Structures are given as structure tokens and as C-alpha cells.
Amino acid sequence: MFDIERYKKSFSTHKTELIQDTDRYLIIDWRREDGSGDYYVNYIVDKKRGSLIVSGDLGDSIATWYNPVNPANLANYIKDIDYYISKMQCASDKYIFDKNNIFDDIKKHLDIDIDDLDFYLCNE
């Protein structure tokens, strides 16, 4: 369950620092006033591409609108959670790279019957 009081306390001493604001990028750091990385968040807006990159202690996400965005308007876009999520691309650290699965997929999709395809692709 979402414990709003716990989160209010966790973020109570956070301060905003404007890192960069150019025609192309807006970068904002939001962290505890003591400089700790606990609950640290970094926001990067690519104004021309229309991307919002959120990264930090709690995770990462990229949302892209594929057209120029004004940061003031972007605030309205992310208020609509369903719309915001529809623009998001996420990554998880739970992914496990398995070279054998990848090579099996390549063989299947290319219809190649080579037992040692990995030798040809990545001579290790």
C-alpha cells in the first residue's frame, strides 16, 4: 500500500538544482539538501526530441513524444498518468542476458542451420 506520510518524510529536505537550461536541454537535479543519493532524482528534458528522462536512486524511465516539447506543457502531459505511461520506455535490472537464447533466435529467424553460429558471430 502507498504510504504517503513515509514518502513525505523521505523527500522533506529535497532541494532542486537547475543544472542546465538551453534551447535543447533542461536538466534538473532533485536531492536531499545534505547531498545524499537517497531518493535522488535527475530530470532531463530534450526539448527538440520531446523526451523526458527520469533517473535516480529509485529507477529510470524514458518517455518520448517525438516532437518538440515545452517544459511548461510537459508538466500537463505527465499529470495524465495513462498518457504519460503510453509514452514511456522502461528498463529493468531483472533482465538476464543469455547468449545461447539469442543465437537460437537468430538461427530460427534467419533459417540458418549452423550448429556453431556463435563461433561465426562471436569468435571468442
mmCIF file of C-alpha atoms in Angstrom:
data_model
loop_
_atom_site.group_PDB
_atom_site.id
_atom_site.type_symbol
_atom_site.label_atom_id
_atom_site.label_comp_id
_atom_site.label_asym_id
_atom_site.label_seq_id
_atom_site.Cartn_x
_atom_site.Cartn_y
_atom_site.Cartn_z
ATOM 1 C CA MET A 1 0.000 0.000 0.000
ATOM 2 C CA PHE A 2 1.154 3.546 -0.765
ATOM 3 C CA ASP A 3 2.307 5.263 2.450
ATOM 4 C CA ILE A 4 2.152 8.990 1.639
ATOM 5 C CA GLU A 5 3.485 10.059 5.044
ATOM 6 C CA ARG A 6 6.594 7.914 4.637
ATOM 7 C CA TYR A 7 7.299 9.468 1.252
ATOM 8 C CA LYS A 8 6.641 12.983 2.506
ATOM 9 C CA LYS A 9 9.291 12.377 5.167
ATOM 10 C CA SER A 10 11.728 10.798 2.687
ATOM 11 C CA PHE A 11 11.523 13.823 0.378
ATOM 12 C CA SER A 12 11.069 16.541 3.034
ATOM 13 C CA THR A 13 14.580 18.013 2.729
ATOM 14 C CA HIS A 14 14.930 17.694 -1.063
ATOM 15 C CA LYS A 15 16.147 20.752 -2.949
ATOM 16 C CA THR A 16 16.015 21.474 -6.666
ATOM 17 C CA GLU A 17 19.134 22.492 -8.588
ATOM 18 C CA LEU A 18 18.968 23.739 -12.155
ATOM 19 C CA ILE A 19 21.930 22.129 -13.911
ATOM 20 C CA GLN A 20 21.332 23.343 -17.474
ATOM 21 C CA ASP A 21 18.672 25.206 -19.436
ATOM 22 C CA THR A 22 19.491 25.701 -23.120
ATOM 23 C CA ASP A 23 17.453 25.764 -26.313
ATOM 24 C CA ARG A 24 17.853 21.984 -26.441
ATOM 25 C CA TYR A 25 18.064 20.665 -22.864
ATOM 26 C CA LEU A 26 16.642 21.287 -19.427
ATOM 27 C CA ILE A 27 18.384 19.344 -16.659
ATOM 28 C CA ILE A 28 17.250 19.414 -13.051
ATOM 29 C CA ASP A 29 18.636 17.524 -10.055
ATOM 30 C CA TRP A 30 16.413 16.909 -7.063
ATOM 31 C CA ARG A 31 18.156 15.554 -3.978
ATOM 32 C CA ARG A 32 18.398 15.869 -0.221
ATOM 33 C CA GLU A 33 19.960 19.102 0.979
ATOM 34 C CA ASP A 34 22.829 17.136 2.562
ATOM 35 C CA GLY A 35 23.793 15.867 -0.916
ATOM 36 C CA SER A 36 22.856 12.244 -0.211
ATOM 37 C CA GLY A 37 21.890 9.989 -3.101
ATOM 38 C CA ASP A 38 18.936 8.562 -1.155
ATOM 39 C CA TYR A 39 15.797 9.162 -3.221
ATOM 40 C CA TYR A 40 17.857 11.261 -5.642
ATOM 41 C CA VAL A 41 16.151 12.099 -8.950
ATOM 42 C CA ASN A 42 17.578 13.647 -12.124
ATOM 43 C CA TYR A 43 15.280 15.017 -14.834
ATOM 44 C CA ILE A 44 16.468 15.659 -18.381
ATOM 45 C CA VAL A 45 14.130 17.183 -20.935
ATOM 46 C CA ASP A 46 15.251 17.020 -24.549
ATOM 47 C CA LYS A 47 13.111 19.882 -25.819
ATOM 48 C CA LYS A 48 13.699 19.200 -29.532
ATOM 49 C CA ARG A 49 13.183 15.432 -29.495
ATOM 50 C CA GLY A 50 10.402 15.627 -26.948
ATOM 51 C CA SER A 51 11.854 13.279 -24.344
ATOM 52 C CA LEU A 52 11.683 13.232 -20.573
ATOM 53 C CA ILE A 53 14.396 11.125 -18.984
ATOM 54 C CA VAL A 54 13.975 10.428 -15.284
ATOM 55 C CA SER A 55 16.779 8.638 -13.471
ATOM 56 C CA GLY A 56 17.943 8.189 -9.951
ATOM 57 C CA ASP A 57 18.009 6.121 -6.836
ATOM 58 C CA LEU A 58 14.529 4.669 -7.338
ATOM 59 C CA GLY A 59 14.790 3.712 -11.013
ATOM 60 C CA ASP A 60 14.848 5.072 -14.534
ATOM 61 C CA SER A 61 12.425 5.781 -17.347
ATOM 62 C CA ILE A 62 12.315 7.460 -20.719
ATOM 63 C CA ALA A 63 9.137 8.947 -22.165
ATOM 64 C CA THR A 64 9.231 10.348 -25.692
ATOM 65 C CA TRP A 65 6.678 12.392 -27.632
ATOM 66 C CA TYR A 66 8.814 12.541 -30.833
ATOM 67 C CA ASN A 67 8.141 16.246 -31.375
ATOM 68 C CA PRO A 68 9.405 19.410 -29.681
ATOM 69 C CA VAL A 69 8.067 19.994 -26.169
ATOM 70 C CA ASN A 70 7.941 22.986 -23.902
ATOM 71 C CA PRO A 71 8.778 22.004 -20.306
ATOM 72 C CA ALA A 72 5.795 24.009 -19.027
ATOM 73 C CA ASN A 73 3.458 21.986 -21.271
ATOM 74 C CA LEU A 74 5.240 18.759 -20.376
ATOM 75 C CA ALA A 75 4.070 19.188 -16.801
ATOM 76 C CA ASN A 76 0.491 18.870 -18.084
ATOM 77 C CA TYR A 77 1.318 15.759 -20.130
ATOM 78 C CA ILE A 78 2.614 13.837 -17.141
ATOM 79 C CA LYS A 79 -0.395 14.671 -14.972
ATOM 80 C CA ASP A 80 -2.399 12.275 -17.142
ATOM 81 C CA ILE A 81 -0.746 9.084 -15.883
ATOM 82 C CA ASP A 82 -2.146 6.789 -18.594
ATOM 83 C CA TYR A 83 -0.979 9.150 -21.329
ATOM 84 C CA TYR A 84 2.438 9.538 -19.704
ATOM 85 C CA ILE A 85 2.870 5.774 -19.379
ATOM 86 C CA SER A 86 1.913 5.321 -23.041
ATOM 87 C CA LYS A 87 4.959 7.425 -23.962
ATOM 88 C CA MET A 88 7.310 5.579 -21.663
ATOM 89 C CA GLN A 89 10.022 3.067 -22.333
ATOM 90 C CA CYS A 90 11.368 1.298 -19.266
ATOM 91 C CA ALA A 91 14.244 -0.993 -18.448
ATOM 92 C CA SER A 92 14.601 -3.492 -15.671
ATOM 93 C CA ASP A 93 17.670 -4.820 -13.970
ATOM 94 C CA LYS A 94 15.893 -8.187 -13.835
ATOM 95 C CA TYR A 95 16.813 -8.926 -17.474
ATOM 96 C CA ILE A 96 19.366 -11.704 -17.822
ATOM 97 C CA PHE A 97 21.431 -11.779 -20.998
ATOM 98 C CA ASP A 98 21.593 -15.326 -22.323
ATOM 99 C CA LYS A 99 23.824 -15.615 -25.387
ATOM 100 C CA ASN A 100 22.503 -19.080 -26.273
ATOM 101 C CA ASN A 101 18.884 -17.884 -26.389
ATOM 102 C CA ILE A 102 19.853 -15.005 -28.641
ATOM 103 C CA PHE A 103 21.763 -17.247 -31.039
ATOM 104 C CA ASP A 104 18.867 -19.727 -31.112
ATOM 105 C CA ASP A 105 16.522 -16.874 -32.064
ATOM 106 C CA ILE A 106 18.894 -15.679 -34.789
ATOM 107 C CA LYS A 107 19.106 -19.180 -36.255
ATOM 108 C CA LYS A 108 15.321 -19.536 -36.171
ATOM 109 C CA HIS A 109 14.601 -16.170 -37.794
ATOM 110 C CA LEU A 110 17.316 -16.445 -40.418
ATOM 111 C CA ASP A 111 16.525 -20.088 -41.100
ATOM 112 C CA ILE A 112 20.212 -20.963 -40.785
ATOM 113 C CA ASP A 113 21.239 -24.484 -39.960
ATOM 114 C CA ILE A 114 24.654 -23.900 -38.440
ATOM 115 C CA ASP A 115 25.369 -25.581 -35.132
ATOM 116 C CA ASP A 116 28.178 -23.260 -34.227
ATOM 117 C CA LEU A 117 26.641 -19.952 -35.310
ATOM 118 C CA ASP A 118 28.066 -18.353 -32.185
ATOM 119 C CA PHE A 119 31.558 -19.210 -33.445
ATOM 120 C CA TYR A 120 30.883 -17.338 -36.679
ATOM 121 C CA LEU A 121 29.254 -14.348 -34.972
ATOM 122 C CA CYS A 122 31.474 -14.010 -31.909
ATOM 123 C CA ASN A 123 34.706 -15.882 -32.215
ATOM 124 C CA GLU A 124 35.633 -15.771 -28.521
#
